[in-house]
Short mmCIF file of C-alpha atoms and ligand atoms in Angstrom, two decimals:
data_model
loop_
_atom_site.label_atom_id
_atom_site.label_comp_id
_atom_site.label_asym_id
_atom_site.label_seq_id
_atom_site.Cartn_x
_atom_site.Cartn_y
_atom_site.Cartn_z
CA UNK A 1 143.37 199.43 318.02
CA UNK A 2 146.50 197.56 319.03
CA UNK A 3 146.96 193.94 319.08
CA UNK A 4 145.15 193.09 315.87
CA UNK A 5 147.87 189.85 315.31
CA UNK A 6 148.43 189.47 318.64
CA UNK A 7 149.76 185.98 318.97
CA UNK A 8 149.98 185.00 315.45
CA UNK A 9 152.78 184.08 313.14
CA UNK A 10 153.67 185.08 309.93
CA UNK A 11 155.57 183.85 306.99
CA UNK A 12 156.59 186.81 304.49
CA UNK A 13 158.58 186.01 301.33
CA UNK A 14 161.00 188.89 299.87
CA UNK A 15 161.01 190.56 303.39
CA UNK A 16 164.47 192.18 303.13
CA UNK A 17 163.11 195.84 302.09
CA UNK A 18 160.47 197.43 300.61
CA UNK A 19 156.76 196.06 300.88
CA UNK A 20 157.83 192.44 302.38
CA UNK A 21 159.72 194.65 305.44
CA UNK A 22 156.69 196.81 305.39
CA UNK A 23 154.37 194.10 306.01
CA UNK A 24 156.57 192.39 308.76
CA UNK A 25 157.10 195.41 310.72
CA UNK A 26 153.54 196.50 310.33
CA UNK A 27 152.04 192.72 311.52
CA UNK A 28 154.62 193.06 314.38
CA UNK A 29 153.49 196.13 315.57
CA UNK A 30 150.05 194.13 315.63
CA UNK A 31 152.05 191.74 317.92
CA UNK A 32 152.97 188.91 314.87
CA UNK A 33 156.30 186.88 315.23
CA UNK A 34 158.01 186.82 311.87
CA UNK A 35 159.80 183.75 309.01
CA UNK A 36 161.44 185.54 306.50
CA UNK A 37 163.37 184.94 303.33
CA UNK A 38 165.47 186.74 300.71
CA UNK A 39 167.59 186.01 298.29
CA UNK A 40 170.59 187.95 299.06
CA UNK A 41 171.80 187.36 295.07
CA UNK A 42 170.93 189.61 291.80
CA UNK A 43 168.97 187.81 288.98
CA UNK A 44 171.16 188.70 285.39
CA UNK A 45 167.59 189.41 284.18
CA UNK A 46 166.40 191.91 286.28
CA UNK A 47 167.89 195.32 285.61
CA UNK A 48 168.24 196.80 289.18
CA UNK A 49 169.68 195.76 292.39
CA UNK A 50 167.62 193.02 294.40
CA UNK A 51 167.91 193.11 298.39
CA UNK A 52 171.41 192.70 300.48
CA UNK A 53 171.97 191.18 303.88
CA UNK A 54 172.08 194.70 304.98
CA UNK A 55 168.49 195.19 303.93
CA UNK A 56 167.82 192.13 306.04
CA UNK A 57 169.79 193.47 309.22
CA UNK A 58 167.61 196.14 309.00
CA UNK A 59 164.20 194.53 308.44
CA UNK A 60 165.42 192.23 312.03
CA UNK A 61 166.35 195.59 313.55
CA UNK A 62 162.91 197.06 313.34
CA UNK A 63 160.70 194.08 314.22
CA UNK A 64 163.43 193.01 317.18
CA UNK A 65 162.82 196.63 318.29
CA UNK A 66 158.88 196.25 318.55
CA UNK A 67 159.55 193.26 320.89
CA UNK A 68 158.79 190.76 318.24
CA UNK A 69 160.60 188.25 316.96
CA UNK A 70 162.12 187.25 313.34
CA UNK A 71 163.97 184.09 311.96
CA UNK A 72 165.53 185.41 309.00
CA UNK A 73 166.92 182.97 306.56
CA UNK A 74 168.47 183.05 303.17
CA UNK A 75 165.92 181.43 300.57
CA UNK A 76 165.06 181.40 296.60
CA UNK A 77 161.25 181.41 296.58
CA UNK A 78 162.08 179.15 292.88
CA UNK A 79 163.04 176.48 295.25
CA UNK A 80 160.74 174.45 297.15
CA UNK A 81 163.16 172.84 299.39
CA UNK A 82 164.48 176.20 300.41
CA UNK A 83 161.20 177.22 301.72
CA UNK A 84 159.43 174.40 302.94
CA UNK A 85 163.42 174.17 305.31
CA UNK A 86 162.74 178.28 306.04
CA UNK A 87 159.45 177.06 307.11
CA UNK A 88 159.87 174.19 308.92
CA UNK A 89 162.84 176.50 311.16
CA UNK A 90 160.61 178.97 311.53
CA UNK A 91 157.29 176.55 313.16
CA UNK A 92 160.11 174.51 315.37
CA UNK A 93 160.85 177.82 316.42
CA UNK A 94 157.58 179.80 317.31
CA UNK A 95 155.53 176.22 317.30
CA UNK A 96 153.12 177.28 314.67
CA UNK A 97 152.07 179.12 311.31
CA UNK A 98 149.14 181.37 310.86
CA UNK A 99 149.88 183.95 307.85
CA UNK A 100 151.50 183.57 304.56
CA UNK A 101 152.46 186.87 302.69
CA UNK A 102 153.68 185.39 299.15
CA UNK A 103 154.79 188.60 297.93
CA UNK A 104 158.70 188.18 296.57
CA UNK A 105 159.29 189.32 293.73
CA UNK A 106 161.32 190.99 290.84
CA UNK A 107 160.63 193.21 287.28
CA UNK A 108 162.14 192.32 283.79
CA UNK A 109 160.21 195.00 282.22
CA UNK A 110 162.03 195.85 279.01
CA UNK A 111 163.70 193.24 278.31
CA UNK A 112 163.14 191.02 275.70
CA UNK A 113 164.36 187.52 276.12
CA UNK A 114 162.99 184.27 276.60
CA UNK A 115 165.03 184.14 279.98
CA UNK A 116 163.74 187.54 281.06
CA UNK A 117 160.17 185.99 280.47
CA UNK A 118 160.88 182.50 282.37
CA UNK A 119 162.92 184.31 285.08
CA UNK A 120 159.91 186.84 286.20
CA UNK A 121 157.56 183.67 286.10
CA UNK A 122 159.46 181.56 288.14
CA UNK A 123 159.99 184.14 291.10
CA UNK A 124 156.56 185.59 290.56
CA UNK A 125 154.19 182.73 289.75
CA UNK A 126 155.65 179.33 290.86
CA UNK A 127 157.69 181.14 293.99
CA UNK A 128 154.37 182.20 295.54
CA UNK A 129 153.20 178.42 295.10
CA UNK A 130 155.81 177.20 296.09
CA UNK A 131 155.49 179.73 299.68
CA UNK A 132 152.26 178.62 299.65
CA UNK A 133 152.93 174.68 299.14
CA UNK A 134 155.49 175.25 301.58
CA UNK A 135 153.03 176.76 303.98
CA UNK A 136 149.66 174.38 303.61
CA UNK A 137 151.28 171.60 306.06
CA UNK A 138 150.78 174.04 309.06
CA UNK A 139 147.29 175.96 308.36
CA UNK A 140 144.81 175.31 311.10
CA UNK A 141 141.14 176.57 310.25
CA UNK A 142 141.21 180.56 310.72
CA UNK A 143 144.88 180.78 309.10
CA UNK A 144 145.31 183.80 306.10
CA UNK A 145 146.89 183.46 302.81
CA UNK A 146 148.10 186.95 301.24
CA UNK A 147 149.50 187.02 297.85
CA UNK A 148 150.72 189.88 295.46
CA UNK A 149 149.73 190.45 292.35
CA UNK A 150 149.76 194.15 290.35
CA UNK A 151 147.11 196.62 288.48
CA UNK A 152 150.22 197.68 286.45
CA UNK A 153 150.21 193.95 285.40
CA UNK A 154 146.37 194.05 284.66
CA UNK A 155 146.28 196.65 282.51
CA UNK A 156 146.48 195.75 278.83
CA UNK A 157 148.73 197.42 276.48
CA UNK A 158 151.54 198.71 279.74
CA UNK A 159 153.95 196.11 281.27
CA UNK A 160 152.80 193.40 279.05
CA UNK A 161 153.92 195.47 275.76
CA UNK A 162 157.14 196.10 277.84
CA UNK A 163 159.29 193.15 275.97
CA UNK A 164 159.00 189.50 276.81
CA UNK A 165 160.15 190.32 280.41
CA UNK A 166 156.96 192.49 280.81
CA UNK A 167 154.82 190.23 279.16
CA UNK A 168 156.52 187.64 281.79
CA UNK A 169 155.23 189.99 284.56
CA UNK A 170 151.83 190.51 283.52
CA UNK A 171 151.41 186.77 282.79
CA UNK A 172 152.65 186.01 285.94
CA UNK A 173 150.77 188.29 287.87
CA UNK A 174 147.19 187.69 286.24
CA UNK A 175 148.51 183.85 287.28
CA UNK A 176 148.57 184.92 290.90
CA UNK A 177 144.88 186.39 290.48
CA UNK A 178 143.59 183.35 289.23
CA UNK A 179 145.63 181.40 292.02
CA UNK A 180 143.98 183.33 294.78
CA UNK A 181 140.88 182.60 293.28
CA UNK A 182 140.92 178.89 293.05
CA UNK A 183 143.30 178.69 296.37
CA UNK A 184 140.17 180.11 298.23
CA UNK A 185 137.75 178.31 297.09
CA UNK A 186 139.44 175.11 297.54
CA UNK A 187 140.58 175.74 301.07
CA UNK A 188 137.23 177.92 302.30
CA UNK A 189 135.97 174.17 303.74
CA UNK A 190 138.91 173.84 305.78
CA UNK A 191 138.54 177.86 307.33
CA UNK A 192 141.66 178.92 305.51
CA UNK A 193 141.54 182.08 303.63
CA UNK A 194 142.81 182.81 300.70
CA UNK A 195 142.94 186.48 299.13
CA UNK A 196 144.99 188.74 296.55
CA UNK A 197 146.38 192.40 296.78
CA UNK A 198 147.09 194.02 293.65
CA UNK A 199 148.81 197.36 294.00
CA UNK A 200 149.86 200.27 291.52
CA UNK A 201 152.81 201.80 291.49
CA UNK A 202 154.88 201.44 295.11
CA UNK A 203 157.63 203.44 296.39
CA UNK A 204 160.43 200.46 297.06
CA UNK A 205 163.54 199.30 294.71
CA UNK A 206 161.49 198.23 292.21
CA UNK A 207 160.87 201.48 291.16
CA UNK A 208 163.26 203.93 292.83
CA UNK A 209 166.34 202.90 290.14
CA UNK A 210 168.31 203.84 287.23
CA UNK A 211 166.46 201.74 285.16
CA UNK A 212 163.10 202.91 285.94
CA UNK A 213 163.93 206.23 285.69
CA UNK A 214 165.18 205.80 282.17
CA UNK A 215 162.46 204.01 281.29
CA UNK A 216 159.84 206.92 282.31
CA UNK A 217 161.84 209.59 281.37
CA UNK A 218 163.71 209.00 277.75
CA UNK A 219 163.85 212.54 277.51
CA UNK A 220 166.06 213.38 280.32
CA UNK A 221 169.37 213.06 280.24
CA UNK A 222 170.49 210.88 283.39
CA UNK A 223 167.14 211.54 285.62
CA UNK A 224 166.47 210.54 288.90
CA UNK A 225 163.73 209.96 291.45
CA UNK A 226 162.37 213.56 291.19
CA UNK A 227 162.27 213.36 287.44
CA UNK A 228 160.38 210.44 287.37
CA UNK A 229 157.64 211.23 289.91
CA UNK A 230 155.55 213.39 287.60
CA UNK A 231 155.48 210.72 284.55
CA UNK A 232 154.19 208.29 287.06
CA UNK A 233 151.67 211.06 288.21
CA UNK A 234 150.08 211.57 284.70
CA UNK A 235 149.57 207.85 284.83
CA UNK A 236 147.69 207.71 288.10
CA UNK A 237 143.90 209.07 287.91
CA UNK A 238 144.14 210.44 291.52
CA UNK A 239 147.49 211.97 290.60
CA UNK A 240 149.67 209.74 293.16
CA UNK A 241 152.90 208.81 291.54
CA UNK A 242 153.55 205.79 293.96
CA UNK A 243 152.38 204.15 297.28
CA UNK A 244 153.93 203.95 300.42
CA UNK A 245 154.68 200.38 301.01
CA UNK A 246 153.04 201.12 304.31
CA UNK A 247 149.42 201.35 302.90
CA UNK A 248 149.76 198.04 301.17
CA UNK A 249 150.36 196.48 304.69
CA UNK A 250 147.49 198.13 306.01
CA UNK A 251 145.69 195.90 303.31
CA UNK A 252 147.29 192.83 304.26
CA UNK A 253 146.88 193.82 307.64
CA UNK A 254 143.29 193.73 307.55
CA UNK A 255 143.99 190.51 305.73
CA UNK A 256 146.07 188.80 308.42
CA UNK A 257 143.79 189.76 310.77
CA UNK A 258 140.96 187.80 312.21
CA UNK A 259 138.87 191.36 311.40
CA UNK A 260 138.37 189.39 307.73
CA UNK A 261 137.42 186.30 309.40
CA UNK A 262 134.76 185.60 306.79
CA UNK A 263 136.42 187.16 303.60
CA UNK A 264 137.84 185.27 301.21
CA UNK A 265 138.87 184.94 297.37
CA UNK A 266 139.30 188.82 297.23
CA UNK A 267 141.04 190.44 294.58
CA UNK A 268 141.49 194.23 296.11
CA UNK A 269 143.03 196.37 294.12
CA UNK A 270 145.04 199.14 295.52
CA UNK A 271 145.03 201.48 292.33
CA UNK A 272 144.70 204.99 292.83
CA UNK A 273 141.86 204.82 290.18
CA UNK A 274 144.32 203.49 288.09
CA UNK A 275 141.82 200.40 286.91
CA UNK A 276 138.57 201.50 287.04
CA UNK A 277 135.57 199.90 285.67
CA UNK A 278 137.98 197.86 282.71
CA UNK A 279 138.86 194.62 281.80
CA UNK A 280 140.70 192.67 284.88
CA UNK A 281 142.85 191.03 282.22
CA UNK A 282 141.35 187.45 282.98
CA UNK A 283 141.34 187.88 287.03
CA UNK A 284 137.87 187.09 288.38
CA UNK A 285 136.66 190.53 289.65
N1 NAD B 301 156.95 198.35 293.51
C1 NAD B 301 155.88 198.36 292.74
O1 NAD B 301 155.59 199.35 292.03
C2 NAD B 301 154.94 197.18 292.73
C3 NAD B 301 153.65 197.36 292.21
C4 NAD B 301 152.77 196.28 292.21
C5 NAD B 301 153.18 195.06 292.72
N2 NAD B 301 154.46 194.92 293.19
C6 NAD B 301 154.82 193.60 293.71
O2 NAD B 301 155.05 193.72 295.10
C7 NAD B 301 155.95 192.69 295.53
C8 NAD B 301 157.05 193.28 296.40
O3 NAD B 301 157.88 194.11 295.60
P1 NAD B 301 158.52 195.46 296.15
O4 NAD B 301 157.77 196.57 295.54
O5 NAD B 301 158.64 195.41 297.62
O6 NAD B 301 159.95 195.40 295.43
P2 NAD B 301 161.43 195.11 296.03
O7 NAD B 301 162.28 194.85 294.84
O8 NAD B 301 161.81 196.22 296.94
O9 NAD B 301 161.23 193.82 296.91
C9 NAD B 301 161.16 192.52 296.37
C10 NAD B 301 161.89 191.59 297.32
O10 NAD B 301 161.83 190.25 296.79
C11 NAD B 301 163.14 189.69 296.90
N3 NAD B 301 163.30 188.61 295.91
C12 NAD B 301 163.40 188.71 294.57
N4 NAD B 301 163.59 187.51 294.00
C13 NAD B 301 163.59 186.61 295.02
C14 NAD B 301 163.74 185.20 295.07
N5 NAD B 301 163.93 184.46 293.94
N6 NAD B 301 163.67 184.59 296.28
C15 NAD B 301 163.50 185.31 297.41
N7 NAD B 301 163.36 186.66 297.42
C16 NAD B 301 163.41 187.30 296.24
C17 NAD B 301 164.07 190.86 296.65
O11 NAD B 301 165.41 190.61 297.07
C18 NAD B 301 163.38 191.96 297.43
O12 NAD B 301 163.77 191.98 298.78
C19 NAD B 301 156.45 192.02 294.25
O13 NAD B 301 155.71 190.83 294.04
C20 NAD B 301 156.10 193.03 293.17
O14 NAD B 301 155.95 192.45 291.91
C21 NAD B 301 155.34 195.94 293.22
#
């Protein structure tokens, strides 16, 4: 099937690399005209490289070569102004908005400040409502909300025991959960969906760095990307270290797409068995 967002337009936060230019070359490929922002700028907190305006000439690159098209502007998702300006660009552009993808975000796993802990909340928790405040103006009935949240984040006794920047994280992320939850049913009257993807590990900057493979590997003496594939395989019940960042979008795909016309307040979790029957950490199941 081709076509499946043919027509629509969709807002992506954090779409310079990894899942965000995933998910907005996967929805144009559907036929979906793109707003984007990035940051451009590291955070002092987080301990890897965030995304360069060569990650965004690159995510323009592949939509532009589907036949789509992208307005790609710089924006901190902690800033209101800055989106709800992205936004506004982006509708006087294409004339309209039908998807949000709140999905921006960084890691201060291991670090334990209080700035780590207020940094990770204000990108991950008040930047998607901010996307999503900056957003609501434009939804017609039939529009899609997508946000991000994480089973790492769920999962008692990982990322939150990681130092206050993992606690951060996981508080942030449960946050999101609940978000999606009461976002849905508050907007289900006016035919706007609202629903949550929470995925394991994913193969994207977050987790391909020095810091990460320190983290999983003490042992090792400098390790790299190979060494750190099996430690995240003995964490994965179906033995998959990491996700493409292509079979998230297939998730928000479906989403975006009027295919989920009636589903709404979903919290799917895309975990490699990684959550099971436990506790969903406070998120409504
Ligand atoms: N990679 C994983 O293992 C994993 C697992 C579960 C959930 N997630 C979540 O998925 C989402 C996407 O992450 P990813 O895996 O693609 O990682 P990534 O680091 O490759 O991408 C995150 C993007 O967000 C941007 N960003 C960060 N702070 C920003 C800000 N203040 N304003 C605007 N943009 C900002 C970064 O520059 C980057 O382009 C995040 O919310 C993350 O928490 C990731």
């Amino acid at each position: 099937m081709s076509g499946r967002v043919e027509g629509k337009v969709a807002f992506i936060t954090g779409a310079a690399r990894g899942q965000g230019r995933s998910h907005a070359v996967r929805l144009a490929e559907e036929g979906a005209d793109i707003i984007a922002v990035d940051l451009f700028e590291d955070i002092s907190t987080v301990p890897y490289p965030l995304a360069t305006k060569d990650d965004m000439a690159e995510t323009i690159r592949q939509v532009e070569a589907l036949g789509r098209r992208i307005l790609f502007t710089k924006g901190d998702v902690r800033s209101l102004p800055e989106l709800q300006a992205a936004v506004d660009q982006g509708v006087a552009e294409f004339g309209k908005l039908d998807i949000v993808i709140a999905q921006a975000g960084i890691l201060t796993m291991g670090l334990d400040t209080p700035q780590a802990f207020m940094d990770v909340v204000q990108v991950n928790l008040v930047g998607v409502i901010n996307a999503v405040s900056a957003a609501m103006p434009y939804l017609q009935p039939g529009a899609s909300v997508i946000l991000t949240g994480s089973t790492a984040a769920l999962l008692p006794g990982t990322v939150d025991a990681a130092g206050a920047g993992g606690l951060g994280y996981a508080h942030a992320k449960r946050h999101v959960g609940r978000l999606g939850h009461d976002l849905a049913r508050v907007y289900a009257g006016q035919q706007i969906r609202v629903n949550v993807v929470h995925p394991t590990n994913v193969d994207t900057g977050m987790m391909d760095n020095e810091f990460m493979y320190n983290a999983f590997r003490p042992d090792v003496e400098n390790p790299n990307r190979e060494d750190m594939i099996p430690a995240l395989v003995t964490k994965s019940p179906m033995g998959v270290p990491w996700l493409p960042a292509r079979d998230v979008s297939e998730a928000v795909l479906y989403f975006a797409s009027d295919e989920s016309r009636w589903v709404t307040g979903q919290q799917l979790k895309l975990d490699g068995g990684q959550l099971g029957p436990i506790s969903n950490a406070g998120v409504p199941a």
